[in-house]
Short mmCIF file of C-alpha atoms and ligand atoms in Angstrom, two decimals:
data_model
loop_
_atom_site.label_atom_id
_atom_site.label_comp_id
_atom_site.label_asym_id
_atom_site.label_seq_id
_atom_site.Cartn_x
_atom_site.Cartn_y
_atom_site.Cartn_z
CA MET A 9 39.93 4.49 0.79
CA ASN A 10 40.20 3.95 4.51
CA ASP A 11 37.53 2.04 6.42
CA ASP A 12 35.79 5.22 7.54
CA GLU A 13 35.14 6.22 3.95
CA ASP A 14 33.29 2.97 3.19
CA ILE A 15 29.74 3.90 2.28
CA GLY A 16 28.43 0.69 3.87
CA ARG A 17 29.69 1.77 7.27
CA ALA A 18 27.15 3.77 9.28
CA LEU A 19 29.40 4.41 12.26
CA PRO A 20 32.91 5.46 11.24
CA GLU A 21 35.53 5.90 13.93
CA ARG A 22 35.84 9.56 13.00
CA GLY A 23 32.80 11.48 11.96
CA LEU A 24 32.61 12.73 8.38
CA PRO A 25 31.68 16.22 7.14
CA ALA A 26 27.98 16.89 6.47
CA GLU A 27 28.43 17.51 2.74
CA ARG A 28 30.31 14.26 2.36
CA VAL A 29 27.64 12.29 4.20
CA LEU A 30 24.86 13.81 2.12
CA GLY A 31 26.84 12.91 -0.96
CA ASP A 32 26.95 9.31 0.27
CA VAL A 33 23.19 9.23 0.68
CA ARG A 34 22.79 10.58 -2.84
CA ALA A 35 25.24 8.03 -4.17
CA LEU A 36 23.28 5.22 -2.50
CA ARG A 37 20.06 6.57 -3.99
CA LYS A 38 21.45 6.17 -7.52
CA GLY A 39 20.41 2.50 -7.62
CA ASP A 40 16.80 3.28 -6.72
CA ARG A 41 13.79 3.35 -8.98
CA PRO A 42 12.89 6.91 -10.05
CA THR A 43 10.51 8.39 -7.46
CA HIS A 44 9.70 11.33 -9.73
CA GLY A 45 9.05 11.70 -13.43
CA GLY A 46 5.91 9.60 -13.91
CA ARG A 47 7.59 6.36 -14.97
CA LEU A 48 7.26 4.32 -11.78
CA PHE A 49 3.82 2.76 -11.37
CA ALA A 50 4.04 1.52 -7.78
CA TYR A 51 5.50 2.52 -4.41
CA VAL A 52 5.43 6.27 -5.03
CA TYR A 53 2.78 8.94 -5.53
CA ASP A 54 4.00 11.95 -7.43
CA PRO A 55 1.82 14.97 -8.17
CA ALA A 56 4.66 16.77 -10.01
CA VAL A 57 3.78 20.04 -8.30
CA PRO A 58 6.79 22.39 -8.29
CA GLY A 59 7.92 23.35 -4.79
CA LEU A 60 5.76 20.79 -2.99
CA ASP A 61 8.64 18.50 -2.03
CA GLU A 62 10.58 21.42 -0.60
CA LEU A 63 7.59 22.64 1.39
CA ALA A 64 6.88 19.18 2.82
CA ALA A 65 10.56 18.67 3.66
CA ALA A 66 10.71 22.01 5.46
CA ALA A 67 7.57 21.23 7.48
CA HIS A 68 8.97 17.77 8.24
CA ALA A 69 12.23 19.23 9.47
CA GLU A 70 10.35 21.74 11.63
CA CYS A 71 8.65 18.94 13.55
CA ALA A 72 11.00 15.96 13.15
CA HIS A 73 11.92 16.00 16.85
CA VAL A 74 8.44 16.67 18.17
CA ASN A 75 7.07 13.58 19.90
CA GLY A 76 3.48 12.41 19.48
CA LEU A 77 3.83 10.32 22.62
CA ASP A 78 2.07 12.96 24.71
CA PRO A 79 -0.39 15.25 22.91
CA THR A 80 -0.43 17.67 25.85
CA ALA A 81 3.32 18.31 25.63
CA PHE A 82 3.22 19.22 21.95
CA PRO A 83 -0.11 20.88 21.18
CA SER A 84 1.13 21.75 17.69
CA LEU A 85 1.10 18.10 16.78
CA LEU A 86 -2.32 17.52 18.31
CA ALA A 87 -3.69 20.46 16.33
CA MET A 88 -2.24 19.18 13.07
CA GLU A 89 -3.50 15.62 13.72
CA ASN A 90 -6.98 16.89 14.46
CA ALA A 91 -6.90 18.99 11.30
CA LEU A 92 -5.87 15.99 9.19
CA VAL A 93 -8.57 13.80 10.72
CA GLY A 94 -11.10 16.56 10.13
CA ALA A 95 -10.12 16.90 6.48
CA ALA A 96 -10.35 13.14 5.90
CA SER A 97 -13.65 12.92 7.74
CA ARG A 98 -15.22 15.76 5.77
CA LEU A 99 -14.09 14.20 2.52
CA LEU A 100 -15.56 10.83 3.49
CA GLY A 101 -18.99 11.66 4.78
CA GLY A 102 -18.28 12.91 8.31
CA GLY A 103 -18.30 16.55 9.21
CA THR A 104 -20.09 19.19 11.16
CA GLY A 105 -23.62 19.12 9.72
CA THR A 106 -26.49 18.08 11.97
CA THR A 107 -27.00 14.91 9.95
CA ALA A 108 -23.32 14.01 9.63
CA PRO A 109 -22.05 11.25 11.90
CA ASP A 110 -19.79 12.24 14.81
CA VAL A 111 -16.68 10.80 13.16
CA VAL A 112 -13.43 10.57 15.13
CA GLY A 113 -10.09 9.21 14.08
CA SER A 114 -6.37 8.83 14.53
CA VAL A 115 -3.33 9.48 12.42
CA THR A 116 -1.28 6.32 11.95
CA SER A 117 1.99 5.56 10.20
CA GLY A 118 0.40 3.95 7.16
CA GLY A 119 -2.33 1.79 5.73
CA THR A 120 -1.13 -1.37 7.41
CA GLU A 121 -1.22 0.22 10.85
CA SER A 122 -4.69 1.63 10.16
CA LEU A 123 -5.99 -1.80 9.19
CA ILE A 124 -4.37 -3.54 12.15
CA LEU A 125 -6.01 -1.01 14.45
CA ALA A 126 -9.41 -1.37 12.77
CA VAL A 127 -9.20 -5.11 13.42
CA LYS A 128 -7.96 -4.58 16.99
CA ALA A 129 -10.80 -2.18 17.77
CA ALA A 130 -13.34 -4.65 16.39
CA ARG A 131 -11.79 -7.55 18.29
CA ASP A 132 -11.51 -5.74 21.62
CA ALA A 133 -15.06 -4.41 21.37
CA ARG A 134 -16.24 -8.00 21.66
CA PRO A 135 -14.50 -9.62 24.66
CA ASP A 136 -17.41 -12.06 24.80
CA ILE A 137 -16.18 -13.67 21.57
CA THR A 138 -13.28 -15.94 22.49
CA ALA A 139 -12.29 -16.88 18.94
CA PRO A 140 -12.97 -13.77 16.83
CA ARG A 141 -13.02 -13.89 13.04
CA ILE A 142 -12.93 -11.36 10.21
CA ALA A 143 -14.51 -11.83 6.76
CA VAL A 144 -12.26 -10.39 4.08
CA PRO A 145 -12.51 -10.55 0.27
CA VAL A 146 -9.42 -12.22 -1.23
CA THR A 147 -8.77 -9.02 -3.20
CA ALA A 148 -8.51 -6.95 0.00
CA HIS A 149 -5.05 -5.80 0.97
CA ALA A 150 -2.71 -8.36 2.55
CA ALA A 151 -2.50 -6.12 5.61
CA PHE A 152 -5.80 -7.65 6.81
CA ALA A 153 -4.07 -11.05 6.83
CA LYS A 154 -1.20 -9.47 8.73
CA ALA A 155 -3.65 -7.99 11.24
CA ALA A 156 -5.31 -11.37 11.67
CA HIS A 157 -1.92 -12.98 12.18
CA TYR A 158 -0.66 -10.41 14.69
CA LEU A 159 -3.91 -10.26 16.63
CA ARG A 160 -4.73 -13.97 16.55
CA VAL A 161 -8.00 -13.42 14.77
CA THR A 162 -9.15 -15.96 12.19
CA LEU A 163 -9.32 -14.73 8.60
CA ASP A 164 -12.28 -15.95 6.56
CA PRO A 165 -11.42 -15.25 2.93
CA VAL A 166 -14.33 -14.34 0.67
CA PRO A 167 -13.96 -15.39 -2.98
CA VAL A 168 -14.38 -12.84 -5.74
CA ASP A 169 -15.98 -13.16 -9.14
CA PRO A 170 -13.11 -13.65 -11.66
CA VAL A 171 -14.82 -11.28 -14.11
CA THR A 172 -15.95 -8.40 -11.88
CA LEU A 173 -13.06 -8.94 -9.43
CA ARG A 174 -15.48 -8.17 -6.60
CA PRO A 175 -17.07 -10.38 -3.97
CA SER A 176 -20.82 -10.78 -4.24
CA VAL A 177 -22.81 -9.58 -1.25
CA ALA A 178 -24.14 -13.14 -0.93
CA ALA A 179 -20.59 -14.53 -0.70
CA VAL A 180 -19.76 -12.02 2.03
CA ALA A 181 -22.96 -12.89 3.89
CA ALA A 182 -22.06 -16.57 3.67
CA ALA A 183 -18.67 -15.90 5.25
CA ILE A 184 -20.16 -14.10 8.27
CA GLY A 185 -20.79 -16.20 11.35
CA PRO A 186 -21.61 -15.58 15.02
CA ASP A 187 -17.93 -14.93 15.83
CA THR A 188 -17.36 -12.42 13.01
CA VAL A 189 -16.28 -9.11 14.53
CA LEU A 190 -15.40 -7.30 11.32
CA VAL A 191 -16.23 -7.45 7.65
CA ALA A 192 -13.84 -5.73 5.23
CA CYS A 193 -14.20 -4.29 1.79
CA SER A 194 -12.05 -2.14 -0.50
CA ALA A 195 -12.67 1.21 -2.15
CA PRO A 196 -10.91 0.40 -4.36
CA SER A 197 -8.78 -2.74 -4.20
CA TYR A 198 -5.08 -2.19 -4.77
CA ALA A 199 -4.50 -4.99 -7.28
CA HIS A 200 -7.25 -4.11 -9.76
CA GLY A 201 -8.57 -0.72 -8.65
CA VAL A 202 -12.22 -1.81 -8.41
CA VAL A 203 -14.66 -0.70 -5.73
CA ASP A 204 -16.44 -3.47 -3.81
CA PRO A 205 -20.23 -3.36 -3.33
CA VAL A 206 -19.82 -1.43 -0.10
CA ALA A 207 -23.51 -0.69 0.54
CA GLY A 208 -24.53 -4.35 0.30
CA ILE A 209 -21.57 -5.55 2.34
CA ALA A 210 -22.14 -2.96 5.07
CA SER A 211 -25.77 -3.95 5.22
CA VAL A 212 -25.12 -7.67 5.76
CA ALA A 213 -22.43 -6.83 8.30
CA ALA A 214 -24.83 -4.60 10.23
CA GLU A 215 -27.53 -7.28 10.15
CA ALA A 216 -25.06 -9.69 11.72
CA GLY A 217 -23.97 -7.14 14.33
CA ALA A 218 -20.44 -6.97 12.91
CA ARG A 219 -18.39 -3.90 12.13
CA CYS A 220 -17.71 -3.00 8.50
CA HIS A 221 -14.36 -1.48 7.60
CA VAL A 222 -13.93 0.21 4.22
CA ASP A 223 -10.29 0.09 3.21
CA ALA A 224 -10.00 3.32 1.27
CA CYS A 225 -6.27 3.55 2.01
CA PHE A 226 -5.55 3.60 -1.69
CA GLY A 227 -8.55 5.42 -3.14
CA GLY A 228 -10.13 7.37 -0.31
CA TRP A 229 -8.36 10.53 -1.43
CA THR A 230 -9.18 10.12 -5.13
CA LEU A 231 -12.73 8.75 -5.34
CA PRO A 232 -14.36 11.89 -3.87
CA TRP A 233 -12.57 14.15 -6.37
CA LEU A 234 -13.32 11.79 -9.25
CA ARG A 235 -16.98 11.87 -8.23
CA ARG A 236 -16.92 15.67 -8.28
CA LEU A 237 -15.46 15.44 -11.78
CA GLY A 238 -18.46 13.39 -12.88
CA VAL A 239 -16.89 9.93 -12.80
CA PRO A 240 -19.46 7.37 -11.57
CA VAL A 241 -18.34 6.36 -8.07
CA PRO A 242 -20.58 4.02 -6.07
CA PRO A 243 -21.36 4.95 -2.45
CA PHE A 244 -18.48 3.84 -0.25
CA ASP A 245 -18.10 6.28 2.66
CA PHE A 246 -19.92 7.15 5.91
CA ALA A 247 -22.98 8.07 3.83
CA VAL A 248 -23.47 4.29 3.66
CA ALA A 249 -25.33 2.92 6.68
CA GLY A 250 -23.39 0.17 8.41
CA VAL A 251 -19.92 1.46 7.50
CA THR A 252 -18.25 1.70 10.90
CA SER A 253 -14.68 2.65 9.96
CA ILE A 254 -12.70 3.87 6.97
CA SER A 255 -8.96 4.12 6.39
CA VAL A 256 -7.36 6.58 3.98
CA ASP A 257 -3.63 6.99 3.42
CA LEU A 258 -2.36 10.53 3.07
CA HIS A 259 0.98 9.21 1.87
CA LYS A 260 -0.75 7.83 -1.21
CA TYR A 261 -3.08 10.09 -3.21
CA ALA A 262 -2.95 13.03 -0.80
CA TYR A 263 0.67 13.13 -2.03
CA ALA A 264 2.17 13.57 1.45
CA PRO A 265 5.59 12.09 2.21
CA LYS A 266 5.57 8.57 3.63
CA GLY A 267 4.33 7.80 7.11
CA VAL A 268 0.75 9.09 7.33
CA SER A 269 -2.61 7.39 7.16
CA VAL A 270 -5.91 8.23 8.84
CA LEU A 271 -8.21 5.72 10.51
CA LEU A 272 -11.73 7.04 10.98
CA HIS A 273 -14.55 5.62 13.12
CA ARG A 274 -18.20 6.55 12.70
CA GLU A 275 -18.51 7.47 16.38
CA PRO A 276 -16.28 7.80 19.45
CA ALA A 277 -17.51 4.61 21.12
CA LEU A 278 -16.29 2.59 18.14
CA ARG A 279 -12.79 4.06 18.48
CA ALA A 280 -12.43 3.51 22.22
CA PRO A 281 -11.16 -0.11 22.06
CA GLN A 282 -8.47 0.97 19.59
CA PHE A 283 -6.59 2.76 22.40
CA PHE A 284 -4.07 1.15 24.73
CA ALA A 285 -3.40 2.52 28.19
CA TYR A 286 -1.09 1.15 30.87
CA ALA A 287 -0.48 2.54 34.34
CA ASP A 288 0.81 -0.57 36.10
CA TRP A 289 4.51 0.30 36.13
CA PRO A 290 6.55 2.99 37.86
CA GLY A 291 7.10 5.15 34.77
CA TYR A 292 4.71 7.52 33.01
CA THR A 293 1.22 6.27 32.41
CA MET A 294 1.15 5.27 28.80
CA VAL A 295 -1.82 5.97 26.60
CA ASN A 296 -1.47 5.28 22.92
CA PRO A 297 -4.21 5.72 20.33
CA VAL A 298 -2.02 3.93 17.76
CA ILE A 299 0.60 1.18 17.73
CA ALA A 300 3.69 3.37 17.99
CA SER A 301 4.38 5.16 21.23
CA THR A 302 7.08 7.69 20.38
CA ARG A 303 6.09 9.17 17.04
CA SER A 304 7.88 11.83 15.03
CA GLY A 305 5.89 14.94 14.23
CA GLY A 306 7.70 15.11 10.88
CA PRO A 307 5.33 13.11 8.68
CA ILE A 308 2.26 14.69 10.29
CA ALA A 309 3.55 18.22 9.74
CA ALA A 310 4.55 17.35 6.17
CA ALA A 311 1.06 15.99 5.46
CA TYR A 312 -0.55 19.07 7.03
CA ALA A 313 1.59 21.35 4.85
CA THR A 314 0.85 19.28 1.74
CA LEU A 315 -2.93 19.39 2.21
CA ARG A 316 -2.99 23.08 2.98
CA HIS A 317 -0.79 23.91 0.01
CA LEU A 318 -2.69 21.84 -2.53
CA GLY A 319 -6.18 22.57 -1.24
CA GLU A 320 -9.41 21.22 -2.70
CA ASP A 321 -8.79 22.96 -6.01
CA GLY A 322 -5.35 21.40 -6.27
CA TYR A 323 -6.60 17.89 -5.55
CA LEU A 324 -9.39 18.30 -8.07
CA ARG A 325 -6.89 19.35 -10.72
CA LEU A 326 -4.56 16.46 -9.85
CA ALA A 327 -7.46 13.98 -9.97
CA ALA A 328 -8.43 15.25 -13.42
CA ALA A 329 -4.86 14.86 -14.68
CA THR A 330 -4.69 11.37 -13.17
CA ARG A 331 -7.99 10.39 -14.75
CA ASP A 332 -6.76 11.57 -18.17
CA ALA A 333 -3.59 9.58 -17.70
CA VAL A 334 -5.57 6.45 -16.76
CA VAL A 335 -7.73 6.78 -19.86
CA GLY A 336 -4.66 7.31 -22.06
CA LEU A 337 -2.78 4.34 -20.63
CA ALA A 338 -5.86 2.09 -20.82
CA ASP A 339 -6.32 3.08 -24.48
CA ALA A 340 -2.69 2.21 -25.14
CA VAL A 341 -3.18 -1.21 -23.55
CA GLY A 342 -6.48 -1.76 -25.37
CA GLY A 343 -4.83 -0.89 -28.67
CA THR A 344 -1.97 -3.36 -28.20
CA GLY A 345 -2.54 -6.86 -29.57
CA GLY A 346 -2.02 -9.67 -27.07
CA LEU A 347 -3.02 -7.60 -24.03
CA ARG A 348 -6.37 -7.28 -22.28
CA LEU A 349 -7.45 -4.98 -19.48
CA LEU A 350 -8.27 -7.18 -16.52
CA ALA A 351 -10.68 -4.59 -15.20
CA GLU A 352 -12.26 -1.55 -16.84
CA PRO A 353 -10.41 1.27 -15.02
CA GLU A 354 -12.76 2.96 -12.59
CA SER A 355 -10.26 4.70 -10.35
CA THR A 356 -6.51 5.21 -10.70
CA VAL A 357 -5.30 1.74 -11.66
CA VAL A 358 -4.62 0.21 -15.02
CA CYS A 359 -4.27 -3.57 -14.80
CA PHE A 360 -3.79 -5.83 -17.76
CA THR A 361 -3.06 -9.42 -18.63
CA SER A 362 -1.80 -11.35 -21.65
CA THR A 363 -4.14 -13.10 -24.05
CA ASP A 364 -1.33 -14.72 -25.98
CA PRO A 365 0.63 -17.69 -24.60
CA GLY A 366 3.63 -16.46 -26.60
CA LEU A 367 3.60 -13.16 -24.72
CA ASP A 368 4.97 -13.68 -21.22
CA LEU A 369 3.93 -10.82 -18.94
CA PHE A 370 7.00 -11.18 -16.76
CA VAL A 371 9.24 -10.84 -19.80
CA LEU A 372 7.16 -7.85 -20.87
CA VAL A 373 7.70 -6.23 -17.45
CA ASP A 374 11.47 -6.60 -17.92
CA GLU A 375 11.23 -5.16 -21.44
CA LEU A 376 9.28 -2.18 -20.11
CA THR A 377 11.86 -1.70 -17.37
CA ALA A 378 14.59 -1.67 -20.00
CA ARG A 379 12.67 1.18 -21.65
CA GLY A 380 12.42 3.13 -18.41
CA TRP A 381 8.86 2.13 -17.40
CA HIS A 382 8.67 0.50 -13.98
CA THR A 383 5.50 -1.57 -13.71
CA GLN A 384 4.43 -4.07 -11.06
CA PRO A 385 3.98 -7.74 -11.95
CA GLN A 386 1.17 -9.55 -10.10
CA LEU A 387 1.31 -13.33 -9.84
CA ALA A 388 -1.54 -15.62 -10.87
CA TYR A 389 -3.94 -16.27 -8.01
CA GLY A 390 -6.77 -18.83 -7.99
CA ASP A 391 -8.85 -18.19 -11.11
CA LEU A 392 -7.09 -14.90 -11.75
CA PRO A 393 -4.29 -14.80 -14.32
CA ALA A 394 -0.95 -13.09 -13.79
CA SER A 395 -1.24 -9.40 -14.53
CA VAL A 396 0.64 -6.12 -14.71
CA HIS A 397 -0.38 -3.36 -12.33
CA LEU A 398 0.02 0.36 -12.89
CA THR A 399 -0.72 2.76 -10.04
CA VAL A 400 -1.28 5.98 -11.94
CA THR A 401 -0.53 9.37 -10.41
CA ALA A 402 -0.77 12.90 -11.71
CA ALA A 403 2.90 12.94 -12.73
CA VAL A 404 2.16 10.29 -15.36
CA ALA A 405 -0.10 12.61 -17.40
CA PRO A 406 2.65 14.30 -19.43
CA ARG A 407 4.25 10.90 -20.14
CA VAL A 408 1.23 9.10 -21.52
CA ALA A 409 1.94 9.76 -25.19
CA GLU A 410 5.36 8.11 -24.82
CA PHE A 411 3.92 4.97 -23.22
CA GLY A 412 1.94 3.52 -26.17
CA PRO A 413 4.86 3.27 -28.61
CA ASP A 414 7.16 1.89 -25.90
CA LEU A 415 4.54 -0.65 -24.87
CA ALA A 416 4.14 -1.83 -28.48
CA ASP A 417 7.90 -2.07 -28.79
CA ALA A 418 8.23 -3.95 -25.50
CA VAL A 419 5.47 -6.37 -26.51
CA ALA A 420 7.23 -7.09 -29.80
CA ALA A 421 10.50 -7.69 -27.95
CA ALA A 422 8.83 -9.93 -25.35
CA ARG A 423 7.20 -11.97 -28.11
CA ALA A 424 10.52 -12.30 -29.91
CA ALA A 425 12.24 -13.40 -26.68
CA GLY A 426 9.46 -15.91 -25.95
CA PRO A 427 8.17 -17.03 -22.57
CA VAL A 428 10.69 -17.38 -19.81
CA GLY A 429 12.03 -20.90 -19.76
CA LEU A 430 11.89 -22.05 -16.16
CA PRO A 431 14.43 -24.89 -15.95
CA ALA A 432 12.60 -28.21 -15.51
CA GLU A 433 14.11 -28.82 -12.07
CA LEU A 434 12.99 -25.41 -10.85
CA ALA A 435 9.48 -25.93 -12.22
CA ALA A 436 9.32 -29.30 -10.48
CA LEU A 437 10.63 -27.77 -7.27
CA ALA A 438 8.01 -25.00 -7.34
CA ALA A 439 5.23 -27.48 -7.95
CA THR A 440 6.20 -30.07 -5.35
CA LEU A 441 8.33 -28.53 -2.63
CA SER A 442 6.71 -28.15 0.75
CA PRO A 443 7.60 -24.82 2.39
CA ASP A 444 8.84 -26.68 5.47
CA ALA A 445 11.34 -28.60 3.35
CA LEU A 446 13.21 -25.44 2.37
CA THR A 447 16.66 -25.69 3.91
CA PRO A 448 19.09 -22.76 4.14
CA GLU A 449 21.34 -24.56 1.67
CA LEU A 450 18.51 -24.96 -0.83
CA VAL A 451 17.58 -21.29 -0.49
CA ALA A 452 21.18 -20.13 -0.87
CA GLY A 453 21.58 -22.32 -3.97
CA LEU A 454 18.35 -21.01 -5.46
CA ALA A 455 19.24 -17.40 -4.72
CA ALA A 456 22.64 -17.83 -6.35
CA ALA A 457 21.10 -19.50 -9.40
CA LEU A 458 18.58 -16.67 -9.69
CA GLY A 459 21.06 -13.87 -9.11
CA LEU A 460 19.48 -12.83 -5.81
CA GLY A 461 21.05 -12.21 -2.43
CA PRO A 462 23.48 -9.65 -1.02
CA ALA A 463 25.33 -9.36 -4.32
CA ALA A 464 22.16 -7.85 -5.79
CA GLY A 465 22.02 -5.26 -2.97
CA PRO A 466 22.44 -1.51 -3.49
CA GLY A 467 22.57 -0.80 -7.17
CA GLY A 468 21.50 -4.36 -7.98
CA SER A 469 18.54 -5.04 -10.18
CA ALA A 470 15.03 -5.98 -9.10
CA PRO A 471 13.99 -9.62 -9.48
CA GLY A 472 13.44 -10.36 -13.14
CA ALA A 473 11.19 -12.62 -15.18
CA ILE A 474 12.78 -15.87 -14.06
CA VAL A 475 12.14 -15.13 -10.39
CA ASN A 476 8.57 -14.10 -11.11
CA ALA A 477 8.09 -17.25 -13.20
CA LEU A 478 9.37 -19.39 -10.32
CA LEU A 479 7.09 -17.67 -7.81
CA ASP A 480 4.17 -17.86 -10.23
CA ALA A 481 4.61 -21.62 -10.50
CA ALA A 482 4.61 -22.02 -6.71
CA PRO A 483 1.54 -22.12 -4.46
CA PRO A 484 1.06 -19.10 -2.13
CA ALA A 485 2.56 -20.79 0.96
CA LEU A 486 5.77 -21.56 -0.92
CA ARG A 487 5.85 -18.06 -2.44
CA GLU A 488 5.73 -16.64 1.06
CA ARG A 489 8.49 -18.87 2.35
CA LEU A 490 10.77 -18.26 -0.63
CA LEU A 491 10.37 -14.49 -0.36
CA VAL A 492 10.94 -14.50 3.39
CA GLU A 493 14.16 -16.40 2.82
CA PHE A 494 15.27 -14.20 -0.07
CA VAL A 495 14.62 -10.99 1.85
CA GLY A 496 16.41 -12.51 4.84
CA LEU A 497 19.43 -12.94 2.59
CA LEU A 498 19.25 -9.27 1.59
CA GLN A 499 18.91 -7.97 5.12
CA ARG A 500 22.38 -8.62 6.46
CA PRO A 501 24.42 -6.07 8.39
CA THR A 502 27.33 -4.35 6.70
CA TYR A 503 30.34 -3.57 8.90
C1 LIG B 20 -5.99 -0.76 -0.38
C2 LIG B 20 -4.75 -0.73 0.46
N1 LIG B 20 -4.83 -0.97 1.77
C3 LIG B 20 -3.75 -0.97 2.57
C4 LIG B 20 -2.51 -0.73 2.06
C5 LIG B 20 -1.29 -0.78 2.98
O1 LIG B 20 -0.74 0.48 3.07
P1 LIG B 20 0.75 0.74 3.61
O2 LIG B 20 1.67 0.18 2.58
O3 LIG B 20 0.79 2.22 3.74
O4 LIG B 20 0.90 0.06 4.93
C6 LIG B 20 -2.36 -0.46 0.70
C7 LIG B 20 -1.04 -0.23 0.10
O5 LIG B 20 -0.89 -0.16 -1.08
C8 LIG B 20 -3.52 -0.47 -0.12
O6 LIG B 20 -3.44 -0.24 -1.44
#
C-alpha cells in the first residue's frame, strides 16, 4: 500500500477514484454502532420507514451547496425554514387561529444551539441586568450549562426530587432572584424522560418577570402525538401562560437527518435579541438569526422532505409504535429481578437502575453490548443512583420480544461476573484527586491502563465498565476533566 492509499490520509498526493473513496468511508463506518435496526438506544433516531433515508439524502444533496447566510439570495431555503417553523409552531400551541400566539422561530443546527440562543435572547433582552442568571433544574440538559458558560451567565441549579425526578415549583421559585433572566424546564428530560411541572414553573417565572424556556428538544415532536393517542401528557407548550420559548429538535423524533432544531418564541419581540447584526466593517452587512453564518441548506431540505413525506398520519403511527416498544421494554425490565425502573415511562425513555449490589449496571451494559444491544450508562449524581438509559424509537418495536430474554441473560452474566473491581489505587485517585492536579503524564498513564487513547480509535471499542466505574467514583469536576483529557487524546491528526 502506498501512502496515498492509507485510509487515515484525507489529502493524498494524487486523487483517488470516487468508488474507491466511498469504499473507504464505508470501511471506516464498520467500527460504528448500528444506526439502524432498533438496537442502539442513544445518538440515533430511526423510524425504520423504507425509502425515507434515500428521500432525505436526495433532498440534502439538492440543497447541500445552498447557503443560509442570506435568505434573499436563496428563497428556497427561506421557504423551507418558514415551513419547518410553522409546522413546529402549530404542533406546539402556536398557529393561525385568532387566539393562538404570534409565534416566530428560527431553524438552528441542533438542540444545543437552540438552547444557547434562548439564553442569549433572554440575556440580551435585559441589558439593565449586569450579572444575569438562569435557574435550571439539575435534570435539564447540559447544554444550558454550556450556554451559561459561553455567555457568561450564572447558572442556578434547581434540585429535583429523587423520587419524581422533577423540581418542585417551590424549589424553582426559590432559585429565582432579581437577576434571573430565564427559567428552564424540560418536556421531557433526556436522562429520565419525565416532564417537569411546566405550568407551575412558567407561572413563577412570569411573576418574577423572567422568561421561561421549555426544552422540548427531545420530546416536543412526540408528546403531541402521544397526547392524541390518549397518553396523559401534562400541558407543556404555548398553551401554558408564561412559556416564552420552546425548542424542538427535528433531528430527534421528527426523524430528520442530523443538523436541525427549531427554536420558537411566543412573539416576535422576544426573538429580536436573538439576532446578531454587524455593519461596522467593509464587507457585507452581516445579519444572523442563529450562531452559524454560512449554513448548508442540506439539513433543512432533508428535514422538510422528511416531514412532508411522513405527515401527521405517519408521525402518529410512529408514535404508537414507539409507545408500544416503551411499554414492552419497561415490562421486560420490570420482570427482571435486580432491576427497577427509575421512572415510570411517560414518554419515549426507559431508564432503570440496579437494586442488587451484586449486579453492577456498568457490567450489565457491557453484557448487553456483547449481545448486540447498545444502551447508555448514566453515572450516579447526587441522590440519584447510576442508571441505564434507553432512548426508544419506532425501529425498536419489532425488536422488543428479543430484548427480554437477552436482558435476563445479560443480568445473569453480569451477576456471575460480579461488580467491576476498580483497583484500589484508581478508587483512591478518583476520590481524592483534584482536577487541577491532573498532569498529562497521569492522564496518559490512566488512558493506557484503561485501554483508551488513539489505539482505541476507529474500530476500537467504547469505554467499558472499568472506565464507567472510575468516572462514577469521581466527583463531577473530575469526571469533566478526565473526559476532556481522554477526548483530547482521541482527537489527534492523522497524516
Ligand atoms: C432535552 C434535550 N435538550 C437538548 C439536547 C441537545 O441537543 P443536541 O445534541 O442536538 O445539541 C438534547 C440532546 O439529547 C436533549 O435531549
